Coordinates of C-alpha atoms and ligand atoms in Angstrom, one line a residue:
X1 CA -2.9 6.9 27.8
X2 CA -4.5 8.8 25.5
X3 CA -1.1 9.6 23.3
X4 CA -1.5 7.3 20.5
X5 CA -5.1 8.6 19.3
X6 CA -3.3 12.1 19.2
X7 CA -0.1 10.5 17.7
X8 CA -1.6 8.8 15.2
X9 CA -4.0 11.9 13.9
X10 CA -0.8 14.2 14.0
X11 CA 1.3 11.4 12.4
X12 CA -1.4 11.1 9.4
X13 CA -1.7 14.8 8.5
X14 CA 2.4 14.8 8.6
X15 CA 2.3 11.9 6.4
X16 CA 0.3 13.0 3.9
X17 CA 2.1 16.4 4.1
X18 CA 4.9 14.8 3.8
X19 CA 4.1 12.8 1.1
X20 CA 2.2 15.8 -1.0
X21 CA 5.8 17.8 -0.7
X22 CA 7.9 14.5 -1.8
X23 CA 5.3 13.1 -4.0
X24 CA 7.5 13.9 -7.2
X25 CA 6.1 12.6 -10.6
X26 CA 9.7 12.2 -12.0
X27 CA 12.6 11.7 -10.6
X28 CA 15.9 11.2 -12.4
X29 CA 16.8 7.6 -10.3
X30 CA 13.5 6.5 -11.5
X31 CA 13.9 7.6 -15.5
X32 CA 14.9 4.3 -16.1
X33 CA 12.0 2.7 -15.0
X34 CA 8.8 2.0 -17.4
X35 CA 5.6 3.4 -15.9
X36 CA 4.0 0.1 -15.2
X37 CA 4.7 -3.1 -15.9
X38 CA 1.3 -4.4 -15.5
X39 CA 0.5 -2.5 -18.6
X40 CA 3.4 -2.8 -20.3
X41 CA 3.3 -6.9 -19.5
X42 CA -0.4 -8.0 -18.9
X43 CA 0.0 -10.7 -16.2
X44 CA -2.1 -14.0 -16.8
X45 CA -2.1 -16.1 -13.8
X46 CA -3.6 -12.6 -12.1
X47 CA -6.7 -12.7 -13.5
X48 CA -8.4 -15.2 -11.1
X49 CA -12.1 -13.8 -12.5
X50 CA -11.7 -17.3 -14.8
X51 CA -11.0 -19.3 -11.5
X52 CA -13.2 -21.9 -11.5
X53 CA -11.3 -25.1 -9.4
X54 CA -12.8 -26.3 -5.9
X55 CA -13.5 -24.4 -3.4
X56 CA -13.0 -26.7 -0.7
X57 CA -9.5 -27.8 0.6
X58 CA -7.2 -30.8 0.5
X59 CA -7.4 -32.5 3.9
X60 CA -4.4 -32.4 6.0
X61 CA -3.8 -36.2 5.4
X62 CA -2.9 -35.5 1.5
X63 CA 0.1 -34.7 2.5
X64 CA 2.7 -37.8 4.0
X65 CA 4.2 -36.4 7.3
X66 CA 7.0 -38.1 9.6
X67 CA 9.5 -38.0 6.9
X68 CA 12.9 -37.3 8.3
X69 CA 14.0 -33.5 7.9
X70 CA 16.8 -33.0 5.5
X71 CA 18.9 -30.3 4.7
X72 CA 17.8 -27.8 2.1
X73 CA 19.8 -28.6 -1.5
X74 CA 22.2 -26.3 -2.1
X75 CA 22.6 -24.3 -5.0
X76 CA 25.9 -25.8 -7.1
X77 CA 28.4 -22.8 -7.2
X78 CA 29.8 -23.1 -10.9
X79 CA 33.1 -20.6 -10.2
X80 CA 36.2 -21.9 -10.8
X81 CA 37.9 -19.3 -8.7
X82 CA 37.5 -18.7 -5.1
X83 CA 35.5 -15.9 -3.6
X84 CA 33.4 -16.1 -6.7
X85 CA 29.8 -17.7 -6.4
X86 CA 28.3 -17.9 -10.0
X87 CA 24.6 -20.2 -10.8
X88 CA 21.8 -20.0 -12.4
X89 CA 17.9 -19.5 -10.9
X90 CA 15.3 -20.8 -13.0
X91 CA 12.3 -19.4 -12.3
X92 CA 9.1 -21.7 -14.1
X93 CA 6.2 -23.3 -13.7
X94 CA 6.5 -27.0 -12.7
X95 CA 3.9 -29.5 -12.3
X96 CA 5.1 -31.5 -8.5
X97 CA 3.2 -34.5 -7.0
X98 CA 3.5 -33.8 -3.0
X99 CA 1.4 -36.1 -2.3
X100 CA -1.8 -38.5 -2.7
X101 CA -3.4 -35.9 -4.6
X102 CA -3.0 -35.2 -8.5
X103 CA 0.2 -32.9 -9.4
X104 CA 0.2 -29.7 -8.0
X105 CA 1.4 -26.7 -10.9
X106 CA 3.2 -24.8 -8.4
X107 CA 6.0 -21.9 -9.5
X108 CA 9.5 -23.1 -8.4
X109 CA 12.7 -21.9 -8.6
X110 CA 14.8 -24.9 -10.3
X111 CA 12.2 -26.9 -10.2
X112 CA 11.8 -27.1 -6.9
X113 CA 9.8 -25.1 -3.8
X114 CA 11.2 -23.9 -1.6
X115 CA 13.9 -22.8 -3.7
X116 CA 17.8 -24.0 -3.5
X117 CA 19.8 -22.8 -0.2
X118 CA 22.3 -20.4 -1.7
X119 CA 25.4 -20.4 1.2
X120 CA 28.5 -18.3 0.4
X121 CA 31.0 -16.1 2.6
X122 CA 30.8 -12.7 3.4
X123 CA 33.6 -10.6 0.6
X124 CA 32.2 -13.0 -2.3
X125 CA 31.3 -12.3 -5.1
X126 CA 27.8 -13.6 -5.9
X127 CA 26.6 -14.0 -9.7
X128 CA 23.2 -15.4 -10.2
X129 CA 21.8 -15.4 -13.9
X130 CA 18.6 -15.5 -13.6
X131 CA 15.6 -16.5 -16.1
X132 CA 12.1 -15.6 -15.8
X133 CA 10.0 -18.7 -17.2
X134 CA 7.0 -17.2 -15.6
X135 CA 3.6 -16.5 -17.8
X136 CA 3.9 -13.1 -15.3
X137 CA 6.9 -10.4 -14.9
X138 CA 9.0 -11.3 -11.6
X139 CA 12.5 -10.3 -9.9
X140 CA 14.7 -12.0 -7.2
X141 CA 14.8 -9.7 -3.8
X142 CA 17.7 -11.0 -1.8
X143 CA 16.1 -10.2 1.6
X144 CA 18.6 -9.0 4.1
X145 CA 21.6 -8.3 2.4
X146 CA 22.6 -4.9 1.7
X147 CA 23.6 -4.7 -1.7
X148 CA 23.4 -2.1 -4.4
X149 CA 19.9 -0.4 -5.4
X150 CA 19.9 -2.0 -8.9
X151 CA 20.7 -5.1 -7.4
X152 CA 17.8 -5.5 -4.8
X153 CA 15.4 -6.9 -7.4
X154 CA 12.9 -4.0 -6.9
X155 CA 9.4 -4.0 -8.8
X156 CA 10.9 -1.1 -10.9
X157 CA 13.5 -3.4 -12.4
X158 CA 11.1 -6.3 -13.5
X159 CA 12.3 -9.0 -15.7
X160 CA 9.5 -9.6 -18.3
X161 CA 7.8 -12.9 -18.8
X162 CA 10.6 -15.3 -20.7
X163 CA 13.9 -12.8 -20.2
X164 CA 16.9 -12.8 -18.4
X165 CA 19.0 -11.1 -16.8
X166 CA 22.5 -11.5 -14.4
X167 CA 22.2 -10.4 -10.9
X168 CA 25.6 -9.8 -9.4
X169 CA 27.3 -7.8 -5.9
X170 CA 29.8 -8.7 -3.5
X171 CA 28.2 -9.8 -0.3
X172 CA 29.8 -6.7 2.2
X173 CA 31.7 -7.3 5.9
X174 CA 28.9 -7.6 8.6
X175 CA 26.3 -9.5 6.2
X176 CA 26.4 -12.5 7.7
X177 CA 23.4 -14.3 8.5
X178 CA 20.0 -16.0 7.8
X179 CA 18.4 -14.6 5.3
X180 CA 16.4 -15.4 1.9
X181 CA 15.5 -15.1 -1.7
X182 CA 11.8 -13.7 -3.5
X183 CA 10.1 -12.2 -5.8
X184 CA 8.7 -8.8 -5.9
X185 CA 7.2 -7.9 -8.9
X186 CA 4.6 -4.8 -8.7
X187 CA 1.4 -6.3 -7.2
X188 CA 2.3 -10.1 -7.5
X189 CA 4.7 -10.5 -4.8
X190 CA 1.8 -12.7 -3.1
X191 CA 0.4 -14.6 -5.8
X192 CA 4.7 -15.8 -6.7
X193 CA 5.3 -16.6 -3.3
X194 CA 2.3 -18.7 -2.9
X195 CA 2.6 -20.8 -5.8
X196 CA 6.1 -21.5 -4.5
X197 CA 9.0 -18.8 -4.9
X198 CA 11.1 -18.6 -2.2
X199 CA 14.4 -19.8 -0.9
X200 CA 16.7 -19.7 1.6
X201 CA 20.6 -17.3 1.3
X202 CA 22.6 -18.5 3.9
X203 CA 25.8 -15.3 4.0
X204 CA 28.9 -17.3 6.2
X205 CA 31.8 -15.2 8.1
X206 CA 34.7 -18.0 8.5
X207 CA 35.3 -16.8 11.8
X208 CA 32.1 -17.3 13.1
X209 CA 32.2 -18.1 16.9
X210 CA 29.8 -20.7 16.6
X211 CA 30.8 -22.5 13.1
X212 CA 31.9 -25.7 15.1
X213 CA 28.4 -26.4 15.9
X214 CA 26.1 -28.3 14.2
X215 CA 23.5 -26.8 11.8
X216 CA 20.0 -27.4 10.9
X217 CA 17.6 -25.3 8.6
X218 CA 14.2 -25.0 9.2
X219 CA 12.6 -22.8 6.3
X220 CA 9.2 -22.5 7.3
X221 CA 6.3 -22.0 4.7
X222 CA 2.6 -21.6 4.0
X223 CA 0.3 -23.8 1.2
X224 CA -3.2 -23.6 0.5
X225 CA -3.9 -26.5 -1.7
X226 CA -7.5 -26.9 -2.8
X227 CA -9.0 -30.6 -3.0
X228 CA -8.2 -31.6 -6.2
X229 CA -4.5 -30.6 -5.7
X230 CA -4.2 -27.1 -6.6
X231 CA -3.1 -23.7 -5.5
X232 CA -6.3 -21.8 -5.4
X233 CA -6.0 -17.8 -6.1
X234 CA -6.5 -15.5 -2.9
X235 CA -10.2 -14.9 -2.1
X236 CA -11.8 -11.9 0.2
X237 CA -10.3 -12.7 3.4
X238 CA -6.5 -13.8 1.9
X239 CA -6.2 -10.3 0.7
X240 CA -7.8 -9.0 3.9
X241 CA -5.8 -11.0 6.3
X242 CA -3.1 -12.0 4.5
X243 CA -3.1 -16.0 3.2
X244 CA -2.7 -18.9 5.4
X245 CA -3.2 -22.1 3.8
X246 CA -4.0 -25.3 5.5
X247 CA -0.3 -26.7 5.3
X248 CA 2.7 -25.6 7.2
X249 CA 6.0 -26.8 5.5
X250 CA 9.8 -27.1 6.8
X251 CA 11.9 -27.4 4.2
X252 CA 8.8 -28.4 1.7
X253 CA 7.8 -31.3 4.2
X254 CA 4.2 -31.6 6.4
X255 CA 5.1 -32.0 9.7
X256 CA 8.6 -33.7 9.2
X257 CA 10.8 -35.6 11.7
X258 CA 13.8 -33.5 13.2
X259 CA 16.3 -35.4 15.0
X260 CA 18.4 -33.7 17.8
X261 CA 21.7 -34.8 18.8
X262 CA 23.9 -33.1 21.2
X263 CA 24.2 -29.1 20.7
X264 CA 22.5 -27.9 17.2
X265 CA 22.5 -24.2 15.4
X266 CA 19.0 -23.9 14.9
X267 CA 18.5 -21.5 11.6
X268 CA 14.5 -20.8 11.3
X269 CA 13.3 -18.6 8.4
X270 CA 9.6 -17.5 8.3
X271 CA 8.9 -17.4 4.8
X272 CA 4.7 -17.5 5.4
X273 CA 3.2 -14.7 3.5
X274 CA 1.1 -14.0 6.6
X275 CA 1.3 -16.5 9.2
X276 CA 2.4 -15.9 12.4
X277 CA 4.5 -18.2 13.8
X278 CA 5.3 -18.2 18.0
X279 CA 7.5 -21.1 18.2
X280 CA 8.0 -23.0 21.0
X281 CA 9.7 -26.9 22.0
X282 CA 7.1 -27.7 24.5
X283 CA 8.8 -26.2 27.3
X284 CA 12.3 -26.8 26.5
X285 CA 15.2 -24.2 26.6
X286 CA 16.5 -22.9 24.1
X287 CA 19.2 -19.9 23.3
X288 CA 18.9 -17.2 20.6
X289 CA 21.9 -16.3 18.8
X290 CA 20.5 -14.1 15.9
X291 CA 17.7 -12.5 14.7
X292 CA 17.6 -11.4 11.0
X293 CA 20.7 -9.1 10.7
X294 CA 22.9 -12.2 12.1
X295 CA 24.4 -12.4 15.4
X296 CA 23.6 -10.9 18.5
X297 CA 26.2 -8.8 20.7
X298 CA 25.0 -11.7 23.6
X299 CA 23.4 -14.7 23.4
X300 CA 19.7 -14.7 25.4
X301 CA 19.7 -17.4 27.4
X302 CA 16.4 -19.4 28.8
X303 CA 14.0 -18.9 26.3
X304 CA 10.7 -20.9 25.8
X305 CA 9.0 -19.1 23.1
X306 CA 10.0 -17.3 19.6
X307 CA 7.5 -15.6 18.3
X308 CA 8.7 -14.7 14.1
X309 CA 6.4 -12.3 12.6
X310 CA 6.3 -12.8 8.4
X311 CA 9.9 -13.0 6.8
X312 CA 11.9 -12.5 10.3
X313 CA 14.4 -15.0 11.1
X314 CA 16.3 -16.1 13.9
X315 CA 19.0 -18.7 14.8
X316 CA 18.7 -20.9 18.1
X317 CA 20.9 -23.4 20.0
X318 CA 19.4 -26.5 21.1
X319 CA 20.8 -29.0 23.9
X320 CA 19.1 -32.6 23.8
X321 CA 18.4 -32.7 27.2
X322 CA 20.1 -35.9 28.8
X323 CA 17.2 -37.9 30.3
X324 CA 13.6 -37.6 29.8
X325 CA 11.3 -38.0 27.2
X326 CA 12.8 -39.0 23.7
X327 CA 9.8 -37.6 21.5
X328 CA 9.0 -33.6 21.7
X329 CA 7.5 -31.4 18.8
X330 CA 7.9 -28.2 17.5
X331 CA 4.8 -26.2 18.2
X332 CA 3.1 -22.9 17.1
X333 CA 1.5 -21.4 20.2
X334 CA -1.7 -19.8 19.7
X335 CA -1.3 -16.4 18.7
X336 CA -3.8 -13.5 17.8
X337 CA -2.7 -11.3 15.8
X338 CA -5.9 -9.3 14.8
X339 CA -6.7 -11.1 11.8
X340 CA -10.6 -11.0 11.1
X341 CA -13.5 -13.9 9.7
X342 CA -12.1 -17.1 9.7
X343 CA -8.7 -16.3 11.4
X344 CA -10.0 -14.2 13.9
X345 CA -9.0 -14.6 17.7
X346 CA -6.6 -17.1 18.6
X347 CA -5.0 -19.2 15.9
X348 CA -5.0 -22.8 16.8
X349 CA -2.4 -24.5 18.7
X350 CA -0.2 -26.2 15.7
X351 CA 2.6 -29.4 15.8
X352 CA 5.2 -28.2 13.2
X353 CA 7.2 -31.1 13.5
X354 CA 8.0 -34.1 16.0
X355 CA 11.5 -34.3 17.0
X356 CA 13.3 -37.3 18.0
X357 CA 16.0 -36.7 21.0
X358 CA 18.8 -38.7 20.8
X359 CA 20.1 -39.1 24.6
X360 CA 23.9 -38.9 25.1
X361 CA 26.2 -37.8 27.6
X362 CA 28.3 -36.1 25.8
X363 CA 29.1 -32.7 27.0
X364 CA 27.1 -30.0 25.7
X365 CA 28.6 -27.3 23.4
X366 CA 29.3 -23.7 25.3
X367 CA 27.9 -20.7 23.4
X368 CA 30.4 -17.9 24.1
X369 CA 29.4 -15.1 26.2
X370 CA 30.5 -12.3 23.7
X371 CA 29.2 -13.3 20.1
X372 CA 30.0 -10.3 18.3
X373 CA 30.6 -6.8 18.9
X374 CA 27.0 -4.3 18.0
X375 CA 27.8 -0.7 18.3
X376 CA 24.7 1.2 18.9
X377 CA 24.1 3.9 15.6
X378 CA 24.8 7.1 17.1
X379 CA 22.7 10.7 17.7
X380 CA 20.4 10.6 13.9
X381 CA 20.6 13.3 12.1
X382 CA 17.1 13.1 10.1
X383 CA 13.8 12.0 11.6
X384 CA 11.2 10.4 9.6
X385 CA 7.6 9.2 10.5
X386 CA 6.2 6.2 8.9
X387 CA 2.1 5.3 9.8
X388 CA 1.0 2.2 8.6
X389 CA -2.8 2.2 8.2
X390 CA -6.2 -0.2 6.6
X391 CA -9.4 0.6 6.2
X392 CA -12.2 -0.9 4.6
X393 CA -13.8 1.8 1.8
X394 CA -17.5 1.3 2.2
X395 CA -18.3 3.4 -0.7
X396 CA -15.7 1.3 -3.3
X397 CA -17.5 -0.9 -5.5
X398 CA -18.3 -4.2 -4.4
X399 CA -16.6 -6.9 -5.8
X400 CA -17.9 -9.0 -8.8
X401 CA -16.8 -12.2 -7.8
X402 CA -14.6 -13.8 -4.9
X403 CA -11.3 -13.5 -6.3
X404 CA -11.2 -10.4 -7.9
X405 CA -8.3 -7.9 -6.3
X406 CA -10.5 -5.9 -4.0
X407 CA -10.9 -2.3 -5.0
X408 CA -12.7 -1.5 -1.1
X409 CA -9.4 -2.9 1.7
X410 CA -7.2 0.1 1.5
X411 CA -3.8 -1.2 3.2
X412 CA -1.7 2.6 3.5
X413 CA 1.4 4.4 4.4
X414 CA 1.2 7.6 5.5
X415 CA -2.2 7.6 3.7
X416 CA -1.1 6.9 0.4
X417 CA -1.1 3.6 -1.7
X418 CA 2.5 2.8 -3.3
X419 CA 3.2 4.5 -6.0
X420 CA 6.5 3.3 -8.3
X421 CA 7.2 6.3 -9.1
X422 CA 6.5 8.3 -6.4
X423 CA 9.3 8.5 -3.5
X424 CA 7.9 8.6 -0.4
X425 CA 11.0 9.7 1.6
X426 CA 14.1 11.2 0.7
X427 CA 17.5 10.1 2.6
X428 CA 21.2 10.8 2.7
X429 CA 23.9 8.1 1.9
X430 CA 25.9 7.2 5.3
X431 CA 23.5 8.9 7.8
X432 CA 22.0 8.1 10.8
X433 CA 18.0 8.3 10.4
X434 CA 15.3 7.8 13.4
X435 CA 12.5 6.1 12.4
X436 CA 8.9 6.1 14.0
X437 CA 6.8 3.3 12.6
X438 CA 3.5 3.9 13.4
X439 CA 0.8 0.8 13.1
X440 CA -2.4 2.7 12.9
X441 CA -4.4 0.0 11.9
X442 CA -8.3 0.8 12.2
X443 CA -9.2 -3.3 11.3
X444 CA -6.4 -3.8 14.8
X445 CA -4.2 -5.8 12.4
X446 CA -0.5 -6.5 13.0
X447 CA 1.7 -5.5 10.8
X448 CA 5.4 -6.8 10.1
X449 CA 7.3 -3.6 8.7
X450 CA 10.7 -4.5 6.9
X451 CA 13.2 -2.6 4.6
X452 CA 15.6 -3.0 1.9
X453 CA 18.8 -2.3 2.0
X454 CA 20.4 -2.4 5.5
X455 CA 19.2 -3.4 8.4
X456 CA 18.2 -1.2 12.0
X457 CA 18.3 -1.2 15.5
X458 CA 15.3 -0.9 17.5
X459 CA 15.1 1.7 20.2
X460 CA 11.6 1.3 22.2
X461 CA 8.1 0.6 21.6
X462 CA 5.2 2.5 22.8
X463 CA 1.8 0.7 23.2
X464 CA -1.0 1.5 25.7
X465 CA 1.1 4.8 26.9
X466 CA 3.9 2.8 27.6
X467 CA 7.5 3.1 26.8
X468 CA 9.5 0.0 26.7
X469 CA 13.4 0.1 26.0
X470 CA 14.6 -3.1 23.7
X471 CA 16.1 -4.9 26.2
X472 CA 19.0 -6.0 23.9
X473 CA 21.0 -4.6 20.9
X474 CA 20.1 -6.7 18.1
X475 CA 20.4 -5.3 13.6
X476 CA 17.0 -6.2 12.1
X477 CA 15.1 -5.7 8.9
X478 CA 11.7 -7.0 9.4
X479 CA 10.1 -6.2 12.8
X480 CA 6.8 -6.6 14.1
X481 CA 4.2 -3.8 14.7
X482 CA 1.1 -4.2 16.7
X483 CA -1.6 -2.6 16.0
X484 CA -2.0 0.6 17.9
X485 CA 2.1 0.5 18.5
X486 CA 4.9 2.3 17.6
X487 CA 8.3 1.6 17.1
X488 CA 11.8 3.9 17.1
X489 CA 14.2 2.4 15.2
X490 CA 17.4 4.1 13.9
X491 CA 19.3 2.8 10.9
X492 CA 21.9 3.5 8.2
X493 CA 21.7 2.8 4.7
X494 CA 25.3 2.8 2.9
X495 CA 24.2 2.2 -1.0
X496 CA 22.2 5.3 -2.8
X497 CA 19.4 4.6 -4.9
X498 CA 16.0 3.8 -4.4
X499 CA 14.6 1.3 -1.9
X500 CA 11.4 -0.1 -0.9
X501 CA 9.5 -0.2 2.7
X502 CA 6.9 -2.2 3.5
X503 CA 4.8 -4.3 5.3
X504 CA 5.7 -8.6 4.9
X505 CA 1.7 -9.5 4.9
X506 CA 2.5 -9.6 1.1
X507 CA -1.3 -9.3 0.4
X508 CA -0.5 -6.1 1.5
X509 CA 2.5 -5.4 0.8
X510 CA 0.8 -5.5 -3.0
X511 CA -2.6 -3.9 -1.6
X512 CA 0.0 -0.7 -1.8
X513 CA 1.1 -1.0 2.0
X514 CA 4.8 0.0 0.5
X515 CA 7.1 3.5 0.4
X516 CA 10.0 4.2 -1.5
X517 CA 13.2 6.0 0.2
X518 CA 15.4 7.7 -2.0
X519 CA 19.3 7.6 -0.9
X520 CA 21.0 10.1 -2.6
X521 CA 24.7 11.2 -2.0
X522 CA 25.2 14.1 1.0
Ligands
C2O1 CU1 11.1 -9.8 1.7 CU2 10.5 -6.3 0.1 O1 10.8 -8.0 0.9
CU2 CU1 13.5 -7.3 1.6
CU3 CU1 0.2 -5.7 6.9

């Protein structure tokens, strides 16, 4: 009962331990990397001291809802070769009239938010040239896919404000799945994703056991949008909590119109910066296939909720049940997740969507019993503790104004803010590490940890003194951490280089709630 006080003192001395012997000033995988980008760049849209728009916020009829939901646009693949997927990702500022309210200057990615669906086959060849027409420094992090270090858009490899530069890696066996596409440039990962940066990466296997059934994408995102049409800069509590605007988007659209016919392949991505999302069809059954590393070994069957913690995904069949009622919604169930002022307790009971059933008597589409084979990662070989913690410092200087960075919410891992060029743990290509992720969270705040790289399994949790096995075997790269919880979860990474852990609450994910691993050859 009393383990995790104990745990979580012993884990914290470790950690900083730990971090004081791997704290390394210089590093020769990091020689390439300028000290700071913030200096070297400036970054204009960050200084929100000049912010001087409304306070108050659009109302939730500014934006049309009931429009039917349509498939994400793809990105056009401009290979003439097979196995080859070569475009181009523009990211810019664009000016976007969403609705009865003057243009909104949002950041989009070809002019548009959420960004193009990239979809391409596991073995291509992916080649994105990608220019930064951003007034701030920005990258592209391909979330989920394990790809090379100097691929993985990391903050240390930022592209400056009007350059370019040609992301390319082949997309390896097993990397199928629902994943996505963002920025993460040093301490403006939030403010990016907010104004609009983010897309969805669909990675195919062509012999998928479910590719006969029909798909739909639901790529779920967050907007704050003051009265007068604008995206207001985070205040106190968005840094503190993590943002959650007013507006909850599928595919761009406010509360859209899904219709269900026969047997669909749900793919649901939660691209919120913060919000929690614990979806649910009103009682209907549903089946999950995947969770963020792609398929499951075993589908689960005779599910009524899905809770997706910031940045996981998951993919869901849906049966149109035969008879009954021919208008259901997709709903976020109240969830607490230890947010504090205006979010705090339960968050409200929210439609996402309506969804029209379309009644037929067709027969249903059987999901196989065996989706894919999931070896469990064998006896580790290296053991590493990971404590997330927050604090507020009483003794910081107060802030000047409401939408200044605040100097006083510490947001920590192993007691340390992230440091670029500090590497936080130190790994070996191709082995088998275990993993304790620790939320020590003294605000009781959950926090979604993910990593770059590769994806793990997860072991067992441990809350309240209690150890619970994951009932199934499932490849992962964001989970979710409650505060007071801890989490054993082995994994593998198969690239060298350096990598980045964080928490997905992006406010503080830039607040410094980030590690780097270093992978280096055995
Ligand atoms: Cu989507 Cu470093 O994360
Ligand atoms: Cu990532
Ligand atoms: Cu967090």
């Amino acid at each position: 009962m009393s383990s995790l006080p104990l745990n979580r003192r012993r884990t914290l001395l470790l950690g900083m331990g730990a971090g004081a012997l791997l704290a390394q000033p210089w590093h020769p995988l990091l020689a390439n990397s300028p000290p700071n980008p913030m200096a070297a760049m400036g970054h204009a849209d960050d200084d929100m001291t000049a912010y001087s728009g409304p306070t108050e916020l659009a109302p939730l009829s500014s934006l049309p809802r009931h429009r039917p939901l349509k498939p994400l646009p793809r990105l056009a693949n401009r290979a003439r070769r097979k196995q080859l997927f070569r475009s181009k990702l523009v990211a810019a500022p664009a000016n976007l009239k969403l609705g009865s309210l003057p243009p909104t200057r949002v950041f989009a990615y070809n002019h548009m938010t959420p960004g193009p669906l990239i979809e391409a086959y596991e073995g291509d060849r992916v080649e994105i040239d990608f220019y930064n027409l951003l007034p701030q420094p920005s990258t592209v992090h391909w979330h989920g896919l394990a790809i090379p270090a100097d691929q993985d858009g990391a903050p240390q490899d930022f592209i400056p404000a009007g350059g370019h530069r040609r992301y390319h890696f082949t997309l390896p066996p097993g990397s199928a799945g629902t994943h996505w596409y963002h920025p993460h440039p040093h301490m403006m990962t939030a403010e990016q994703v907010y104004r609009g940066l983010a897309g969805a990466l669909i990675v195919r296997d062509r012999n998928d056991p479910l590719r006969h059934f029909p798909e739909q994408e639901l790529f779920i995102s967050d907007l704050k949008m003051a009265a007068d049409g604008s995206i207001p800069p985070n205040d106190r509590e968005d840094w503190m909590n993590g943002r959650e605007g007013q507006f909850v988007l599928i595919n761009g659209l406010h509360m859209p119109l899904i219709t269900l016919v026969g047997t669909q392949r749900w793919r649901i991505w939660n691209a919120c910066s913060a919000r929690y999302l614990k979806l649910s069809l009103g009682g209907l059954e549903f089946t999950q296939v995947a969770t963020d590393g792609g398929l499951l070994a075993a589908p689960v069957r005779g599910l009524t909720e899905l809770l997706l913690a910031p940045a996981e995904r998951a993919e869901i069949i849906v049966t149109a049940p035969s008879s009954g009622s021919s208008r259901i919604q997709l709903i976020a169930e109240p969830y607490d997740r230890g947010a504090m002022g205006r979010l705090a307790g339960l968050s409200q009971r929210r439609v996402l969507a309506d969804i029209d059933i379309v009644h037929s008597s067709e027969a249903t589409l059987e999901i196989p019993e065996v989706l894919r084979p999931i070896t469990a990662l064998g006896t580790p070989t290296a053991e590493h503790m990971v404590a997330f913690s927050d604090y507020v410092d009483l003794e910081a200087p107060p802030p000047s104004n409401p939408y200044e960075r605040p100097q006083d919410m510490l947001f920590l891992v192993n007691g340390q803010t992230y440091d670029m060029e500090r590497v936080d743990i130190e790994g070996r290509l191709g082995e088998v590490e275990e993993w304790t992720v620790i939320n020590a969270s003294a605000m009781g705040m959950e926090h979604p940890f993910h990593i770059h790289g590769g994806h793990f399994q997860v072991l067992e949790r441990n809350f309240n003194g209690e150890t619970t096995p994951e009932p199934f075997l499932a490849w992962r790269d964001t989970i979710n951490i409650k505060a007071g919880e801890s989490v054993t979860l082995r994994m593998r990474i198969d690239e060298p280089g350096l990598r980045m852990f964080h928490c997905h609450i992006l406010e503080h994910e830039d607040l410094g709630m980030m590690g780097n691993i270093l992978v280096s050859p055995p």
